[in-house]
């Protein structure tokens, strides 16, 4: 990489006909209607069934938001009673369930009913992270793309030194490369250097402060900061055991669990508050749980389990 890449190409404008924005599909049509279609335009998949009451509330909100976006995103509806195969492959255990596909793969999702405003924000996040043109082979952009992929692989494998070296090399050639800066900040956070992670994140250009990776990192740093001044976990557990209705202690315990990497325990603690008193702290337990999901990312097993537990609590 002898010269810096000068910019990130903008996402292409959608050419999806308005009549094709919303349609019903099947297990057999899933590849064409969702996988292939999402290579050009993000696709939301609404898994529903005629007997599902919350589905009847959610689907109209999805349809309204998709129509508002005028071709920037599509909606595919799948009746799981008639088409159980894809739902089974995706591990769907409760409905409504919505999966977002972009670039031929699932990138986000949620389970349970959601107000129209939250549906709109969810769709906007998916659109913002939608498909972008692929770089030409051998170009500087292609080299940077390959380098970032190698750095991501190293980070996934826990090789923080190699990941930092590669992300740092990209930043050296292009100091304002958002993806490289976010990657480098993730390395710092994984190494326990939250302050350095925040300092690196602050260098990300304003117009690139979006997408799952950025949002997840911001939330992770903030949650760690919130947990820094809490009492020790053992003391909080004792407080909850002594008084199960001490919601503040249980809430602090959830933050402490999350800081220790005990994600499922953190989710269970917040859901326990939600079950006991949904109105506590202005729905604070549910709101914090949603922040956890954002921080953990949509593909984290703890997010999936937490969403199932929350869905069960919502409709129990």
Coordinates of C-alpha atoms in Angstrom, one line a residue:
X1 CA 0.0 0.0 0.0
X2 CA 2.2 2.8 -1.3
X3 CA -0.5 5.5 -1.7
X4 CA -3.6 6.2 0.5
X5 CA -7.1 5.4 -0.7
X6 CA -8.9 8.7 -1.1
X7 CA -12.5 7.9 0.0
X8 CA -15.2 5.4 0.6
X9 CA -17.8 5.1 -2.2
X10 CA -21.3 6.0 -1.4
X11 CA -24.0 3.3 -1.4
X12 CA -25.8 3.0 -4.8
X13 CA -29.3 4.4 -5.2
X14 CA -32.0 1.7 -5.3
X15 CA -33.7 0.9 -8.5
X16 CA -36.4 -1.4 -6.9
X17 CA -39.8 -0.8 -8.5
X18 CA -42.4 0.4 -5.9
X19 CA -44.6 -2.6 -6.6
X20 CA -41.9 -5.0 -5.5
X21 CA -41.2 -3.4 -2.1
X22 CA -43.5 -5.7 -0.1
X23 CA -44.4 -9.3 -1.0
X24 CA -45.1 -12.7 0.5
X25 CA -42.5 -15.4 -0.1
X26 CA -41.9 -19.1 0.6
X27 CA -39.1 -21.4 1.6
X28 CA -38.5 -22.1 -2.1
X29 CA -38.5 -18.4 -3.0
X30 CA -36.2 -17.3 -0.1
X31 CA -33.0 -17.3 -2.1
X32 CA -34.2 -15.2 -4.9
X33 CA -36.5 -12.9 -2.9
X34 CA -34.1 -12.3 0.1
X35 CA -30.5 -13.6 -0.4
X36 CA -30.1 -12.5 -4.1
X37 CA -32.2 -9.3 -3.7
X38 CA -30.2 -8.1 -0.7
X39 CA -27.1 -7.9 -2.8
X40 CA -28.6 -4.7 -4.3
X41 CA -31.1 -3.5 -1.7
X42 CA -31.4 -4.4 2.0
X43 CA -34.3 -6.7 2.8
X44 CA -36.4 -7.1 6.0
X45 CA -37.9 -10.6 6.5
X46 CA -41.0 -10.7 8.6
X47 CA -41.6 -14.2 10.0
X48 CA -45.3 -14.4 11.1
X49 CA -48.3 -16.7 11.5
X50 CA -52.0 -16.1 11.3
X51 CA -52.5 -17.0 15.0
X52 CA -49.9 -14.6 16.3
X53 CA -51.5 -11.5 17.8
X54 CA -48.3 -9.4 18.1
X55 CA -47.6 -10.2 14.4
X56 CA -50.8 -8.4 13.5
X57 CA -49.6 -5.3 15.3
X58 CA -46.0 -5.4 13.9
X59 CA -46.6 -6.1 10.2
X60 CA -48.5 -2.9 9.4
X61 CA -45.7 -0.9 11.0
X62 CA -43.1 -2.7 8.9
X63 CA -45.2 -2.1 5.8
X64 CA -45.6 1.6 6.5
X65 CA -41.9 2.2 7.2
X66 CA -40.8 0.3 4.0
X67 CA -43.2 2.3 1.9
X68 CA -41.9 5.5 3.4
X69 CA -38.4 4.6 2.4
X70 CA -39.4 4.5 -1.3
X71 CA -37.2 1.7 -2.6
X72 CA -34.3 2.0 -0.1
X73 CA -35.4 -1.2 1.6
X74 CA -37.8 -4.1 0.9
X75 CA -40.0 -6.3 3.0
X76 CA -40.6 -10.0 2.5
X77 CA -43.3 -11.7 4.6
X78 CA -43.1 -15.4 5.4
X79 CA -45.9 -17.4 7.0
X80 CA -44.0 -19.9 9.2
X81 CA -46.9 -22.3 9.4
X82 CA -46.8 -22.8 5.7
X83 CA -43.0 -22.3 5.3
X84 CA -41.2 -23.7 8.4
X85 CA -37.9 -24.6 6.8
X86 CA -36.1 -21.2 6.7
X87 CA -37.4 -20.2 10.2
X88 CA -36.0 -23.5 11.5
X89 CA -32.6 -22.9 9.9
X90 CA -32.5 -19.4 11.5
X91 CA -33.3 -20.8 14.9
X92 CA -36.5 -18.8 15.3
X93 CA -38.3 -20.0 18.4
X94 CA -40.9 -17.2 18.8
X95 CA -42.6 -14.7 16.6
X96 CA -42.9 -12.1 15.4
X97 CA -39.3 -12.3 14.3
X98 CA -37.6 -9.9 11.9
X99 CA -34.3 -10.5 10.2
X100 CA -32.5 -7.9 8.1
X101 CA -30.4 -9.1 5.1
X102 CA -27.8 -7.0 3.3
X103 CA -25.1 -8.1 0.9
X104 CA -26.5 -11.6 0.7
X105 CA -26.3 -12.3 4.5
X106 CA -28.2 -11.6 7.7
X107 CA -26.9 -8.5 9.4
X108 CA -29.4 -7.6 12.2
X109 CA -32.7 -8.6 13.6
X110 CA -35.2 -8.5 16.5
X111 CA -37.9 -10.6 18.0
X112 CA -41.2 -9.4 19.4
X113 CA -43.5 -6.5 18.7
X114 CA -41.8 -3.1 18.4
X115 CA -43.4 0.5 18.2
X116 CA -43.4 2.1 14.8
X117 CA -40.7 4.6 15.8
X118 CA -38.3 1.9 16.8
X119 CA -39.1 0.0 13.6
X120 CA -38.2 3.1 11.6
X121 CA -34.9 3.6 13.4
X122 CA -34.1 -0.1 12.9
X123 CA -34.8 0.2 9.1
X124 CA -32.7 3.3 8.9
X125 CA -29.8 1.6 10.6
X126 CA -30.0 -1.3 8.1
X127 CA -30.2 1.1 5.1
X128 CA -27.2 3.1 6.3
X129 CA -25.1 -0.1 6.5
X130 CA -26.4 -1.4 3.1
X131 CA -24.5 -2.8 0.2
X132 CA -21.7 -0.7 -1.4
X133 CA -20.0 -1.2 -4.7
X134 CA -17.1 -3.7 -4.7
X135 CA -13.6 -2.3 -5.5
X136 CA -11.7 -3.2 -8.6
X137 CA -9.2 -6.0 -8.1
X138 CA -5.6 -4.7 -7.6
X139 CA -6.7 -1.1 -6.7
X140 CA -5.7 0.7 -3.5
X141 CA -9.3 0.2 -2.3
X142 CA -9.0 -3.5 -2.9
X143 CA -5.7 -3.7 -1.0
X144 CA -7.2 -1.9 1.9
X145 CA -10.3 -4.1 1.8
X146 CA -8.1 -7.2 2.0
X147 CA -6.0 -5.7 4.8
X148 CA -9.1 -4.9 6.8
X149 CA -10.4 -8.5 6.3
X150 CA -7.1 -9.9 7.5
X151 CA -7.2 -7.6 10.6
X152 CA -10.8 -8.7 11.4
X153 CA -9.7 -12.3 11.1
X154 CA -6.8 -11.7 13.5
X155 CA -9.1 -9.9 15.9
X156 CA -11.6 -12.8 15.8
X157 CA -8.8 -15.3 16.5
X158 CA -7.6 -13.2 19.5
X159 CA -4.4 -12.1 17.9
X160 CA -4.5 -8.5 19.1
X161 CA -0.9 -7.7 18.1
X162 CA -1.4 -8.7 14.5
X163 CA -4.8 -7.0 14.3
X164 CA -3.4 -3.8 15.7
X165 CA -0.5 -3.9 13.3
X166 CA -2.7 -4.2 10.2
X167 CA -5.4 -1.7 11.3
X168 CA -2.5 0.7 12.2
X169 CA -0.9 0.2 8.8
X170 CA -4.2 1.3 7.1
X171 CA -4.5 4.3 9.4
X172 CA -0.9 5.2 8.6
X173 CA -1.7 5.5 4.9
X174 CA -5.1 7.1 5.5
X175 CA -5.4 8.7 9.0
X176 CA -9.2 9.3 8.6
X177 CA -10.2 5.8 7.4
X178 CA -13.2 5.2 9.6
X179 CA -13.3 1.4 9.4
X180 CA -9.6 1.1 10.3
X181 CA -10.0 3.5 13.2
X182 CA -13.0 1.6 14.5
X183 CA -11.1 -1.6 14.2
X184 CA -8.1 -0.2 16.0
X185 CA -10.4 1.0 18.8
X186 CA -11.9 -2.4 19.1
X187 CA -8.4 -3.9 19.5
X188 CA -7.7 -1.4 22.3
X189 CA -11.0 -2.3 24.0
X190 CA -10.3 -6.0 23.8
X191 CA -6.9 -5.3 25.4
X192 CA -8.6 -3.6 28.3
X193 CA -7.5 -0.1 27.3
X194 CA -10.9 1.7 27.3
X195 CA -9.4 5.2 27.4
X196 CA -7.3 4.6 24.3
X197 CA -10.2 3.0 22.6
X198 CA -12.3 6.1 23.2
X199 CA -9.4 8.4 22.0
X200 CA -9.1 6.4 18.8
X201 CA -12.9 6.4 18.3
X202 CA -12.9 10.2 18.6
X203 CA -10.8 10.3 15.4
X204 CA -13.5 8.7 13.3
X205 CA -14.9 11.3 10.8
X206 CA -18.4 12.5 11.7
X207 CA -19.9 11.1 8.5
X208 CA -18.6 7.6 9.3
X209 CA -19.9 7.4 12.8
X210 CA -22.7 5.0 12.0
X211 CA -23.3 1.3 11.4
X212 CA -23.2 -1.7 13.7
X213 CA -19.5 -1.8 14.4
X214 CA -19.4 1.9 15.5
X215 CA -22.6 1.7 17.5
X216 CA -21.5 -1.5 19.3
X217 CA -18.2 0.0 20.2
X218 CA -19.7 3.2 21.5
X219 CA -22.1 1.3 23.7
X220 CA -19.5 -1.1 24.9
X221 CA -17.2 1.7 26.1
X222 CA -20.1 3.5 27.8
X223 CA -21.3 0.4 29.6
X224 CA -17.8 -0.3 30.9
X225 CA -17.6 3.3 32.2
X226 CA -21.0 2.9 33.9
X227 CA -19.8 -0.3 35.6
X228 CA -16.5 1.1 36.7
X229 CA -17.8 2.7 39.9
X230 CA -20.2 0.0 41.0
X231 CA -19.8 -2.1 44.2
X232 CA -18.2 -5.5 43.9
X233 CA -20.4 -8.2 42.3
X234 CA -20.6 -10.3 45.4
X235 CA -21.9 -7.4 47.5
X236 CA -24.6 -6.7 44.9
X237 CA -25.6 -10.3 44.8
X238 CA -25.9 -10.3 48.5
X239 CA -28.1 -7.1 48.4
X240 CA -30.4 -8.7 45.8
X241 CA -30.6 -12.0 47.9
X242 CA -31.5 -10.0 51.0
X243 CA -34.2 -7.9 49.2
X244 CA -35.3 -9.3 45.8
X245 CA -37.3 -6.0 45.3
X246 CA -34.1 -3.9 45.4
X247 CA -34.3 -3.1 41.7
X248 CA -31.4 -0.7 41.8
X249 CA -29.1 -3.3 43.3
X250 CA -30.2 -5.8 40.7
X251 CA -29.8 -3.2 37.9
X252 CA -26.2 -2.4 39.1
X253 CA -25.6 -6.2 39.3
X254 CA -26.6 -6.5 35.6
X255 CA -24.1 -3.8 34.7
X256 CA -21.4 -5.5 36.7
X257 CA -22.1 -8.9 35.1
X258 CA -21.9 -7.3 31.7
X259 CA -18.5 -5.7 32.5
X260 CA -17.3 -9.1 33.5
X261 CA -18.5 -10.6 30.2
X262 CA -21.3 -12.5 31.9
X263 CA -23.8 -11.4 29.2
X264 CA -26.6 -13.9 29.8
X265 CA -26.5 -13.3 33.5
X266 CA -26.8 -9.5 32.8
X267 CA -29.8 -10.0 30.6
X268 CA -31.5 -12.3 33.1
X269 CA -31.0 -9.7 35.9
X270 CA -32.6 -7.0 33.8
X271 CA -35.5 -9.2 32.7
X272 CA -36.1 -10.1 36.4
X273 CA -36.6 -6.4 37.1
X274 CA -38.9 -6.1 34.1
X275 CA -41.0 -9.0 35.3
X276 CA -41.3 -7.6 38.8
X277 CA -42.0 -4.0 37.8
X278 CA -42.2 -2.9 34.2
X279 CA -42.5 0.8 35.2
X280 CA -39.4 0.9 37.4
X281 CA -37.1 3.8 36.5
X282 CA -39.3 4.7 33.5
X283 CA -38.9 1.2 31.9
X284 CA -35.2 1.4 32.7
X285 CA -34.5 -2.3 32.8
X286 CA -35.9 -3.0 29.3
X287 CA -34.2 0.1 27.8
X288 CA -30.8 -1.0 29.3
X289 CA -31.3 -4.5 28.0
X290 CA -31.8 -3.0 24.5
X291 CA -28.6 -1.1 24.9
X292 CA -26.8 -4.3 25.8
X293 CA -28.1 -5.9 22.6
X294 CA -26.7 -3.0 20.6
X295 CA -23.4 -3.3 22.4
X296 CA -23.2 -7.1 22.0
X297 CA -24.2 -7.1 18.3
X298 CA -27.0 -9.0 16.6
X299 CA -25.1 -12.2 16.0
X300 CA -24.0 -12.7 19.7
X301 CA -25.6 -15.8 21.2
X302 CA -26.4 -13.7 24.3
X303 CA -28.3 -11.2 22.2
X304 CA -30.4 -14.0 20.7
X305 CA -31.1 -15.6 24.0
X306 CA -31.8 -12.2 25.6
X307 CA -34.3 -11.3 22.9
X308 CA -36.1 -14.6 23.4
X309 CA -36.3 -14.1 27.1
X310 CA -37.5 -10.5 26.7
X311 CA -40.1 -11.6 24.1
X312 CA -41.4 -14.3 26.5
X313 CA -41.6 -11.7 29.3
X314 CA -43.4 -9.2 27.2
X315 CA -46.2 -11.6 26.2
X316 CA -46.4 -13.7 29.3

